[in-house]
PDB file of C-alpha atoms and ligand atoms in Angstrom:
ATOM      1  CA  UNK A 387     -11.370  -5.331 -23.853  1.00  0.00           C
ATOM      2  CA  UNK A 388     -10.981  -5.193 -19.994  1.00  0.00           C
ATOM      3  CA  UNK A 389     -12.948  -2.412 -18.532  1.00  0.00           C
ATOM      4  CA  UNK A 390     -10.995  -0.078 -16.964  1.00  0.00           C
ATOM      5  CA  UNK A 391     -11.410  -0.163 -13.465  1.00  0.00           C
ATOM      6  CA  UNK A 392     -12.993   2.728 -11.305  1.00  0.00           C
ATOM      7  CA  UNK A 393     -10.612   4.657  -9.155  1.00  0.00           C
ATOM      8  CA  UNK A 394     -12.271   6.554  -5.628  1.00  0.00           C
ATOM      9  CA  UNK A 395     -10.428   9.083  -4.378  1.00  0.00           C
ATOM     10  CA  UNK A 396     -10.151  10.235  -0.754  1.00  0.00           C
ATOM     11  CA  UNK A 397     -11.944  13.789  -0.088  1.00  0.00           C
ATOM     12  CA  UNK A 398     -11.280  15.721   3.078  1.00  0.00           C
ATOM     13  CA  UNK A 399      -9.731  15.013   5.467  1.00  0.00           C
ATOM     14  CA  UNK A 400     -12.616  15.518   8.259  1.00  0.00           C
ATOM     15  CA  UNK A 401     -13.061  12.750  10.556  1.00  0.00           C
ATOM     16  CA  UNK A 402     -11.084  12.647  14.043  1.00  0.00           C
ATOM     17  CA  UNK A 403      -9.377   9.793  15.472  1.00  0.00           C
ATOM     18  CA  UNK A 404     -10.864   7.988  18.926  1.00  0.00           C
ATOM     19  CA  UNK A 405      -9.294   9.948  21.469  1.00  0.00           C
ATOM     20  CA  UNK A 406      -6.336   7.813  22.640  1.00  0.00           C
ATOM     21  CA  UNK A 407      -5.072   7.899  18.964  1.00  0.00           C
ATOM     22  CA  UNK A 408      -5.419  11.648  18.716  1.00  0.00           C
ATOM     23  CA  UNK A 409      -1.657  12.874  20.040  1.00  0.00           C
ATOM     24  CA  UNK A 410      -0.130  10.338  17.120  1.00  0.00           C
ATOM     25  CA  UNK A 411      -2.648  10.568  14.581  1.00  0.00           C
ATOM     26  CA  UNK A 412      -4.070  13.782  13.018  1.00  0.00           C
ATOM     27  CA  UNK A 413      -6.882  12.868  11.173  1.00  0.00           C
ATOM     28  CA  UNK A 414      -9.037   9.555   9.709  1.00  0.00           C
ATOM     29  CA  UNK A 415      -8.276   9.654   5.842  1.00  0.00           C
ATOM     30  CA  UNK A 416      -9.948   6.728   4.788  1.00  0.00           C
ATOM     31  CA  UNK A 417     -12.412   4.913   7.468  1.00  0.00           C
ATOM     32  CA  UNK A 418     -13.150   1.628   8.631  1.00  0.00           C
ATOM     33  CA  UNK A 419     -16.562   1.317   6.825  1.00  0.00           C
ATOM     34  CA  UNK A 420     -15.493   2.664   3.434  1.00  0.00           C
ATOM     35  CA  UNK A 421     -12.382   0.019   3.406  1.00  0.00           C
ATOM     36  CA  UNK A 422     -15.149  -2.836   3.830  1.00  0.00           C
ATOM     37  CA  UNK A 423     -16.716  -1.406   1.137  1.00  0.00           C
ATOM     38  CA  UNK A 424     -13.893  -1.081  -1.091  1.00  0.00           C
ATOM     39  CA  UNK A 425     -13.005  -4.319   0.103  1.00  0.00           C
ATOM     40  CA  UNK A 426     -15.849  -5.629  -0.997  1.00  0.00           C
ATOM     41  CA  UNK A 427     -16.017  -4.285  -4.615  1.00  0.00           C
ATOM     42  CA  UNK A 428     -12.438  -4.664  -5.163  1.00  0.00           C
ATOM     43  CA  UNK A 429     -13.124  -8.646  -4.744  1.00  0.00           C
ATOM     44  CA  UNK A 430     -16.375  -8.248  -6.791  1.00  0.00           C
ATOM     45  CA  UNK A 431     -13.985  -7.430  -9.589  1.00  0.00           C
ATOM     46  CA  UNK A 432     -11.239  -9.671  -9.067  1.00  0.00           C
ATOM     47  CA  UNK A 433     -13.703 -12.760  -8.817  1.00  0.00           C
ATOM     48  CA  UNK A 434     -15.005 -11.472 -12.193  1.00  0.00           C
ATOM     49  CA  UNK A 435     -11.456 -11.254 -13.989  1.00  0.00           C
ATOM     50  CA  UNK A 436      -9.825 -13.768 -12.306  1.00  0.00           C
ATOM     51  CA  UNK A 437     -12.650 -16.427 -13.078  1.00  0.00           C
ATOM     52  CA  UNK A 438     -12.031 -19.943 -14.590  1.00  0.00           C
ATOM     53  CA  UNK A 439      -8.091 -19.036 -14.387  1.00  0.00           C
ATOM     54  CA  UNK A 440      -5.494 -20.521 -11.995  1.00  0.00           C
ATOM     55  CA  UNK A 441      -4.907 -18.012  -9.783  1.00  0.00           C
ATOM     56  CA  UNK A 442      -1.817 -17.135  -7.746  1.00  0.00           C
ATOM     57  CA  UNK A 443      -1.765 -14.274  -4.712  1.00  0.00           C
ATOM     58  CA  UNK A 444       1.430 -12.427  -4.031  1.00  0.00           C
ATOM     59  CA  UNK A 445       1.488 -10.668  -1.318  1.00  0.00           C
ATOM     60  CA  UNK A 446       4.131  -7.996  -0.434  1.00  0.00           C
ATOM     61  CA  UNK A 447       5.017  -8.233   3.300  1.00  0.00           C
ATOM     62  CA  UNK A 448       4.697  -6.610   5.920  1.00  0.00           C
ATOM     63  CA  UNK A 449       2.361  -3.988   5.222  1.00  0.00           C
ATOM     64  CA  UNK A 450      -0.577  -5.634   3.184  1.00  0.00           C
ATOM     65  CA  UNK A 451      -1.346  -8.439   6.199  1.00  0.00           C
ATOM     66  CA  UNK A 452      -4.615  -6.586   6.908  1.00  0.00           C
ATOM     67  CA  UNK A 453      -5.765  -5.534   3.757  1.00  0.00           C
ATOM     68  CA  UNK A 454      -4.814  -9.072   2.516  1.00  0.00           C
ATOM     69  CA  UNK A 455      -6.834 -11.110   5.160  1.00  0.00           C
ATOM     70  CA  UNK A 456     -10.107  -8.833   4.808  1.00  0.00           C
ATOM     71  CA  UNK A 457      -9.404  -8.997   0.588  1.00  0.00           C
ATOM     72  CA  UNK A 458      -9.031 -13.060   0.522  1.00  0.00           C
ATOM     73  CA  UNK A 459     -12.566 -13.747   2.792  1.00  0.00           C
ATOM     74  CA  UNK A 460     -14.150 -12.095   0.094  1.00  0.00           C
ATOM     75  CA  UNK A 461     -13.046 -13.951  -2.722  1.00  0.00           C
ATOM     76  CA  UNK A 462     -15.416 -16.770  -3.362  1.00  0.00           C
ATOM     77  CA  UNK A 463     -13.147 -18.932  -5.620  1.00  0.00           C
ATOM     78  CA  UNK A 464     -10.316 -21.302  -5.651  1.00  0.00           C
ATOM     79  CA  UNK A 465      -6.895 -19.285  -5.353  1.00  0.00           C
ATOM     80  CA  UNK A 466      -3.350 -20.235  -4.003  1.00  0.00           C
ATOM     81  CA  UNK A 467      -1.267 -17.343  -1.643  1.00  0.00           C
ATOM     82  CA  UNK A 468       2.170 -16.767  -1.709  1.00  0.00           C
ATOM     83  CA  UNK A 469       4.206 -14.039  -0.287  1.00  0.00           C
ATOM     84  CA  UNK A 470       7.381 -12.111  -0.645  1.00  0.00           C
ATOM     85  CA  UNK A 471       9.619  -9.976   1.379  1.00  0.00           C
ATOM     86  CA  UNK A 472      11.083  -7.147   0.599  1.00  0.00           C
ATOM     87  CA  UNK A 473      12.956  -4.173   2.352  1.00  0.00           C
ATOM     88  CA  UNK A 474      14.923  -1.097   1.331  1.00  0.00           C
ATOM     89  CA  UNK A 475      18.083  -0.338   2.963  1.00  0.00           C
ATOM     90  CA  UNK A 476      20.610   2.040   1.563  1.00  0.00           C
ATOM     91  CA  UNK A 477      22.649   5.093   4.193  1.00  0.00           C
ATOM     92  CA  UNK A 478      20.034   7.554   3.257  1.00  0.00           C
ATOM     93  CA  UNK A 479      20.986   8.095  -0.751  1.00  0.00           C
ATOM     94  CA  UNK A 480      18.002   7.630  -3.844  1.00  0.00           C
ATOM     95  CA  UNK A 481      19.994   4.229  -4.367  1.00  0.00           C
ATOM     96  CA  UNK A 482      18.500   2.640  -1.763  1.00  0.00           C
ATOM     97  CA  UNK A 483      18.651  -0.755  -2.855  1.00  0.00           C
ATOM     98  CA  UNK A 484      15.289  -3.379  -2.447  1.00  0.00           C
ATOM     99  CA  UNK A 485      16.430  -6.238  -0.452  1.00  0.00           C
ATOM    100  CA  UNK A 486      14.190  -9.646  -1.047  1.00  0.00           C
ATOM    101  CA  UNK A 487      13.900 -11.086   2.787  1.00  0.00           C
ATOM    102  CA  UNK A 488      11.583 -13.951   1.756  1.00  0.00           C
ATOM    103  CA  UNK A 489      11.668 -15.507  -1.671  1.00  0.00           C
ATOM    104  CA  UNK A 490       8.147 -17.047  -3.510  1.00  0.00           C
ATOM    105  CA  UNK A 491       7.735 -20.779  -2.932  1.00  0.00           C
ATOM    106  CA  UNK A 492       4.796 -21.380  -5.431  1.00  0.00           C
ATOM    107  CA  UNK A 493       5.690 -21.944  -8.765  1.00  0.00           C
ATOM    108  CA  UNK A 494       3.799 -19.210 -10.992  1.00  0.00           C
ATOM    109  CA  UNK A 495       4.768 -20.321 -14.578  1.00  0.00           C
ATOM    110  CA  UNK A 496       1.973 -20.446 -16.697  1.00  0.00           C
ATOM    111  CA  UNK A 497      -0.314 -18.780 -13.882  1.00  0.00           C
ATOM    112  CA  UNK A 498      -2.096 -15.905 -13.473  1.00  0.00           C
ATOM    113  CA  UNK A 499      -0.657 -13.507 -10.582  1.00  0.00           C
ATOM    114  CA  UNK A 500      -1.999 -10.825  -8.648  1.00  0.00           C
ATOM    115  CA  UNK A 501       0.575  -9.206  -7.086  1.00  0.00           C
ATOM    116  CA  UNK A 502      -0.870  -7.283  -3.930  1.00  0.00           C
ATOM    117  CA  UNK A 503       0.653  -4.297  -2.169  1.00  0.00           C
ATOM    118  CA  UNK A 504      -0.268  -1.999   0.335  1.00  0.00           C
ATOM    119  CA  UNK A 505       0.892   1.518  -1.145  1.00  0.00           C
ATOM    120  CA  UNK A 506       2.004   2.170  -4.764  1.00  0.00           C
ATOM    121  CA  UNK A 507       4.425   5.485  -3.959  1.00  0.00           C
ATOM    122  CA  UNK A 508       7.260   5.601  -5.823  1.00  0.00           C
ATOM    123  CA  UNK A 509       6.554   2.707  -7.911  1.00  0.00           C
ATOM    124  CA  UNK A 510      10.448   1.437  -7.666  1.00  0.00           C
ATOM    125  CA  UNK A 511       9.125  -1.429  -5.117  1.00  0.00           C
ATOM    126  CA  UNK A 512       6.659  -2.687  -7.505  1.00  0.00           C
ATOM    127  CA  UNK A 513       8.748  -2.357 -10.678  1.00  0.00           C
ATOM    128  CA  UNK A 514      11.523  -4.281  -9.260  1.00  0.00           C
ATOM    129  CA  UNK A 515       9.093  -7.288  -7.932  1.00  0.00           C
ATOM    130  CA  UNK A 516       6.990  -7.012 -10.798  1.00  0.00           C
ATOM    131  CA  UNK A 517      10.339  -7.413 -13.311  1.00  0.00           C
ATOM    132  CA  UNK A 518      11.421 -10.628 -10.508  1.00  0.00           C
ATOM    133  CA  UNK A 519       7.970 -12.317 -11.139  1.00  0.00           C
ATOM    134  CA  UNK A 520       7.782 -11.943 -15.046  1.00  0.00           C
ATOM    135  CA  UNK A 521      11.350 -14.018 -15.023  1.00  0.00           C
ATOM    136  CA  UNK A 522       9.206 -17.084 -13.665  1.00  0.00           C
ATOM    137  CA  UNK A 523       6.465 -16.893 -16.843  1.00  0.00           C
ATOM    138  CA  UNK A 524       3.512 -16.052 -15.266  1.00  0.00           C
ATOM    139  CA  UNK A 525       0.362 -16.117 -18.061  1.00  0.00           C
ATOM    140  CA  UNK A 526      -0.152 -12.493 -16.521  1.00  0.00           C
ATOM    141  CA  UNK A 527       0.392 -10.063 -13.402  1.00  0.00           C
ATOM    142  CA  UNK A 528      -2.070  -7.437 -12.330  1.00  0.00           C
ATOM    143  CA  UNK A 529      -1.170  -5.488  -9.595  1.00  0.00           C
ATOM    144  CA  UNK A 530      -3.662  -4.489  -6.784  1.00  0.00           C
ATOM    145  CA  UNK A 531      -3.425  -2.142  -4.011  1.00  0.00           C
ATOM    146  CA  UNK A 532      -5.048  -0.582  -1.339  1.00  0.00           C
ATOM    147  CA  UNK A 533      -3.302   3.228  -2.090  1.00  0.00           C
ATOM    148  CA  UNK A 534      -2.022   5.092  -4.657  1.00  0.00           C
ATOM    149  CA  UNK A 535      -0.272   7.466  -4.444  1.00  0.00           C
ATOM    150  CA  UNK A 536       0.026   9.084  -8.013  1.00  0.00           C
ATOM    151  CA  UNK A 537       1.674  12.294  -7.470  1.00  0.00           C
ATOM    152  CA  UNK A 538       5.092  10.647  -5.922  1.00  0.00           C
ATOM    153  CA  UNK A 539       5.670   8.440  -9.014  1.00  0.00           C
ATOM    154  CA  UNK A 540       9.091   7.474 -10.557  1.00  0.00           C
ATOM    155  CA  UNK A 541       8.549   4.513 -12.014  1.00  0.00           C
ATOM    156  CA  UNK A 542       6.033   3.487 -14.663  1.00  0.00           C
ATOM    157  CA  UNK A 543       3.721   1.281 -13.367  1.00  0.00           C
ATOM    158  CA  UNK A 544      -0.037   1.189 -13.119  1.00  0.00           C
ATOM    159  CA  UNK A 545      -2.056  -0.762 -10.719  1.00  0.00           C
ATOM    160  CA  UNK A 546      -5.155  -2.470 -12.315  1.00  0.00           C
ATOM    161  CA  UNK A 547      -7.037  -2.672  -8.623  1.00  0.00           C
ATOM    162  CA  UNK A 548      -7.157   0.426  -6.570  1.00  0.00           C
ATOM    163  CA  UNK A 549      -8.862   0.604  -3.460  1.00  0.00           C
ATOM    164  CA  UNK A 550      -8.082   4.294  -2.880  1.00  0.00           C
ATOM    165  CA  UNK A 551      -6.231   7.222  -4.596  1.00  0.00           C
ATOM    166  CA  UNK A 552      -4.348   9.471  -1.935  1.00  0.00           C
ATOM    167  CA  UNK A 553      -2.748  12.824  -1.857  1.00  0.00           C
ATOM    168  CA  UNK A 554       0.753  12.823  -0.282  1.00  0.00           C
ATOM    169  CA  UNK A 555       0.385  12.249   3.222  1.00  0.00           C
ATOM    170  CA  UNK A 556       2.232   9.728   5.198  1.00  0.00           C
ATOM    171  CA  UNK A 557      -0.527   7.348   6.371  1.00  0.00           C
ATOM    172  CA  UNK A 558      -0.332   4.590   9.067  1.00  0.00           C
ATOM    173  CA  UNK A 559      -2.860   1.803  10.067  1.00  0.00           C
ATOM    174  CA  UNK A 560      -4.451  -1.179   8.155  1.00  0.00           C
ATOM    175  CA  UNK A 561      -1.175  -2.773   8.134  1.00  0.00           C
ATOM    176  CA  UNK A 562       0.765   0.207   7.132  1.00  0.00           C
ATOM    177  CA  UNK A 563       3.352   1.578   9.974  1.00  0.00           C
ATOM    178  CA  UNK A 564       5.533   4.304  11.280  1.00  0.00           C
ATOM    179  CA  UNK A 565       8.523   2.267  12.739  1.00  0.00           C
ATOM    180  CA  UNK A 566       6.649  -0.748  13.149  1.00  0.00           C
ATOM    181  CA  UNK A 567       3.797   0.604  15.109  1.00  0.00           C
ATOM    182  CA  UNK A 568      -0.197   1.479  14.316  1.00  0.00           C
ATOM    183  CA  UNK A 569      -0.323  -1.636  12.045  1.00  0.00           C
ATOM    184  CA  UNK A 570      -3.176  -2.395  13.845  1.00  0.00           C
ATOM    185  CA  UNK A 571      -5.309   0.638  13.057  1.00  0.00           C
ATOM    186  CA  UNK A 572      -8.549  -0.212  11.859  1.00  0.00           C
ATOM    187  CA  UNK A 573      -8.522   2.948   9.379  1.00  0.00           C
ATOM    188  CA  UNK A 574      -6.657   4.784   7.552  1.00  0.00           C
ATOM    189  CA  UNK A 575      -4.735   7.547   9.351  1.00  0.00           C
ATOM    190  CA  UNK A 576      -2.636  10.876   8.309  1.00  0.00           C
ATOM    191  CA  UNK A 577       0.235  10.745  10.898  1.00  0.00           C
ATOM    192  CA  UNK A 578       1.129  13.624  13.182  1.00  0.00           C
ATOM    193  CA  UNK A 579       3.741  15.223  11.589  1.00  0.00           C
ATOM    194  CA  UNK A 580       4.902  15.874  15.177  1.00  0.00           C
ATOM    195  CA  UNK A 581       5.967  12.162  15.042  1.00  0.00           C
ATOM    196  CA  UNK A 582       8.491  12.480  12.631  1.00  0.00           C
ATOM    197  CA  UNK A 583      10.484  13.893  14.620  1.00  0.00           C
ATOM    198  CA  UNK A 584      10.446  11.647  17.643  1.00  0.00           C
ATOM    199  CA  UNK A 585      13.777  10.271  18.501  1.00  0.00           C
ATOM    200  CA  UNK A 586      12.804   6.940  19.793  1.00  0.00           C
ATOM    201  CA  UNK A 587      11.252   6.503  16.214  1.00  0.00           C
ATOM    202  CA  UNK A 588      13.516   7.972  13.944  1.00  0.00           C
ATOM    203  CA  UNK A 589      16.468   4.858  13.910  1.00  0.00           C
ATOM    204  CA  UNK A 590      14.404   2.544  13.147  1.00  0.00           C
ATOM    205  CA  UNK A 591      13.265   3.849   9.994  1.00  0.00           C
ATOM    206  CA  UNK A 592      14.831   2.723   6.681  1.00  0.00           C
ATOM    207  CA  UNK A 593      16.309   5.307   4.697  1.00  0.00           C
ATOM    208  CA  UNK A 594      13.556   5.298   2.065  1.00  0.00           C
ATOM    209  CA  UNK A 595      10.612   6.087   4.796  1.00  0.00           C
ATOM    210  CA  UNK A 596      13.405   8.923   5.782  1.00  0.00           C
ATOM    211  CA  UNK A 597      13.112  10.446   2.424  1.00  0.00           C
ATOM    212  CA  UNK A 598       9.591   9.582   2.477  1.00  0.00           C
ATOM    213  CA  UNK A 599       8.589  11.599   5.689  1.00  0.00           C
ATOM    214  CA  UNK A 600      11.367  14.164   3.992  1.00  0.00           C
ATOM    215  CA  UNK A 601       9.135  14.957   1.008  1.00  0.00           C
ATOM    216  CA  UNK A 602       5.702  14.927   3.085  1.00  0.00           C
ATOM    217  CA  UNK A 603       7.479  17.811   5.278  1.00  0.00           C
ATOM    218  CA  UNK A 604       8.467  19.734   2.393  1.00  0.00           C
ATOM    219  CA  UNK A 605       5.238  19.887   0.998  1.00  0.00           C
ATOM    220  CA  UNK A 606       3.607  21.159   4.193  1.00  0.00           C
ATOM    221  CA  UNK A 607       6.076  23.745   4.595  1.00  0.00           C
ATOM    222  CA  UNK A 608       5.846  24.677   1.293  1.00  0.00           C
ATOM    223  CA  UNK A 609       1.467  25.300   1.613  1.00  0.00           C
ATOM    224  CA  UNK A 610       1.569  25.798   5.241  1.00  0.00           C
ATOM    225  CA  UNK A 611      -0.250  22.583   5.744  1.00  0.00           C
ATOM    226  CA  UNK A 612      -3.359  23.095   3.430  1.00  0.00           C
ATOM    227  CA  UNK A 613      -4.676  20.408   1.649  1.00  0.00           C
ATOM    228  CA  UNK A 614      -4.231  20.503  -1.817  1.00  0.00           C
ATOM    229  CA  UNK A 615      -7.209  19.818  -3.891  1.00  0.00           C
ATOM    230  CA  UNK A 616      -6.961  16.580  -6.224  1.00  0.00           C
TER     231      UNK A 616
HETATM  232  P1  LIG B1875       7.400   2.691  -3.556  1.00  0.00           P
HETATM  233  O1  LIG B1875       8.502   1.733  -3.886  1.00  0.00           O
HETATM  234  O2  LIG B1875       6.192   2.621  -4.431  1.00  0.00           O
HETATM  235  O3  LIG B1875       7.912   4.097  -3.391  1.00  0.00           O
HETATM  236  O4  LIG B1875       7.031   2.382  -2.086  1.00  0.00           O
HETATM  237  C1  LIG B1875       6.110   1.532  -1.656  1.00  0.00           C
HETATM  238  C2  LIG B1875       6.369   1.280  -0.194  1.00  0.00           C
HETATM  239  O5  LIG B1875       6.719   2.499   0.512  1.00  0.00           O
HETATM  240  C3  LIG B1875       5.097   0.823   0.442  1.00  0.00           C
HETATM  241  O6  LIG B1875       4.937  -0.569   0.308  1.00  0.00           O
HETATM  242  C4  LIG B1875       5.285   1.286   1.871  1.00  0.00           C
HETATM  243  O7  LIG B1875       6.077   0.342   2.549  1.00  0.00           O
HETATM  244  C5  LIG B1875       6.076   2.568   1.756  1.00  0.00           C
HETATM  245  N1  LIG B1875       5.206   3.743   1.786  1.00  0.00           N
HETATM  246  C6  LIG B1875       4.965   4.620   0.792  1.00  0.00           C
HETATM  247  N2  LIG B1875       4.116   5.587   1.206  1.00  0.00           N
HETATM  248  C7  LIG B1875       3.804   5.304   2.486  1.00  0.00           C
HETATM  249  C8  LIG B1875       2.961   5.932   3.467  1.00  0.00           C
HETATM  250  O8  LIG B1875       2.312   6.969   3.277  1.00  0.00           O
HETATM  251  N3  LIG B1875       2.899   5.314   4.675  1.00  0.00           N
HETATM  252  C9  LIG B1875       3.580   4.193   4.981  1.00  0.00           C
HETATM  253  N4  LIG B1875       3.422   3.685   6.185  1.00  0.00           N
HETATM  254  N5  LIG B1875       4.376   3.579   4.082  1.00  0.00           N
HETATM  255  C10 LIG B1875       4.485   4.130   2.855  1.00  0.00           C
HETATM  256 MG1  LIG B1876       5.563  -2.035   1.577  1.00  0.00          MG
END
């Protein structure tokens, strides 16, 4: 039997961005240091798993470039990478459909697949690429991401690699974004919510990170900002 693999959760948040961050981004959630770490272990226990087989790296694009390049230095073993592009458009309704912008290449039948993401929220993105993959006959899938995001789930699906497990906050940085931007983050961040409401932002958000930033809001209404404990 597989061992079921440890989960670390974020604590406080305590730690304040470098100064010129500190008007967009409220807090450090997760920092540079402990994502090496993660990093680290995380490929400690794919190398493990993973040995021996014929393994196949799907990455989810855009948001996973960073964790993705950090994750693959650290995996001493032979491996192909693949990616797949996906976005969710969809006039502001829960029907928001996924849209594949870049189709696998590789052919996976037979393989072993680890199908990498940045944030599993909802689940919906997942489910829908996982259900695409298992049509090709993959030997497996196992799903790894950086966040989790329990609490928002819809869709059943469990990731068998988690770097961290989050409360809802909308987080930016390590390849995740707010209309394109703080990709490049070396950390973690909780978002002003101040920025939600910038106008030069808000069109170029798809309607899912609309009801996204929606549900975050409500929530700090609802507790007056107060983090909740996990
Ligand atoms: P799901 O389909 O699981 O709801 O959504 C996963 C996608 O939603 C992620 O790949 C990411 O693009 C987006 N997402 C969910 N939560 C966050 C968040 O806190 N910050 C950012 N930047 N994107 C998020
Ligand atoms: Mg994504």
């Amino acid at each position: 039997m597989d061992k079921p693999v440890p989960k670390k959760s974020t604590k406080r948040r305590s730690q304040q961005p470098p100064p010129h961050w500190r008007k967009e981004i409220e807090s450090v959630l997760i920092s540079q240091e402990r994502i090496a770490q993660r990093v680290r272990s995380l490929a400690r226990q794919i190398e493990k798993e993973f040995a021996g087989r014929d393994l196949v790296i799907v990455a989810l694009l855009n948001g996973t470039v960073v964790f993705l390049a950090d994750l693959l230095r650290r995996l001493s073993m032979p491996l192909r990478l693949d990616f797949i592009g996906v976005s969710s458009y969809g006039g502001g309704t829960e029907s928001a459909e996924l849209v594949f912008t870049k189709e696998l290449r590789l052919d996976v039948s037979g393989r072993d697949v680890l199908l990498v993401d940045d944030i599993l929220d909802t689940g919906q993105t997942l489910f829908r690429v996982r259900a695409k993959l298992r049509r090709l006959r993959p030997r497996q899938i196992k799903i790894c991401v950086l966040l989790d995001k329990p609490s928002r789930r819809v869709e059943q699906i469990v990731a068998d690699y988690v770097g961290f497990t989050i409360p809802n906050h909308f987080v930016v940085g390590y390849g995740l974004d707010y209309a394109e931007r703080y990709r490049n983050l070396p950390f973690v961040g909780v978002l002003h919510p101040e920025m939600y409401k910038n106008p030069d932002f808000i069109p170029l958000l798809s309607a899912k990170k609309r009801r996204l930033l929606q549900g975050v809001e409500d929530e700090l209404d609802s507790d007056g900002g107060q983090e909740k404990p996990e």
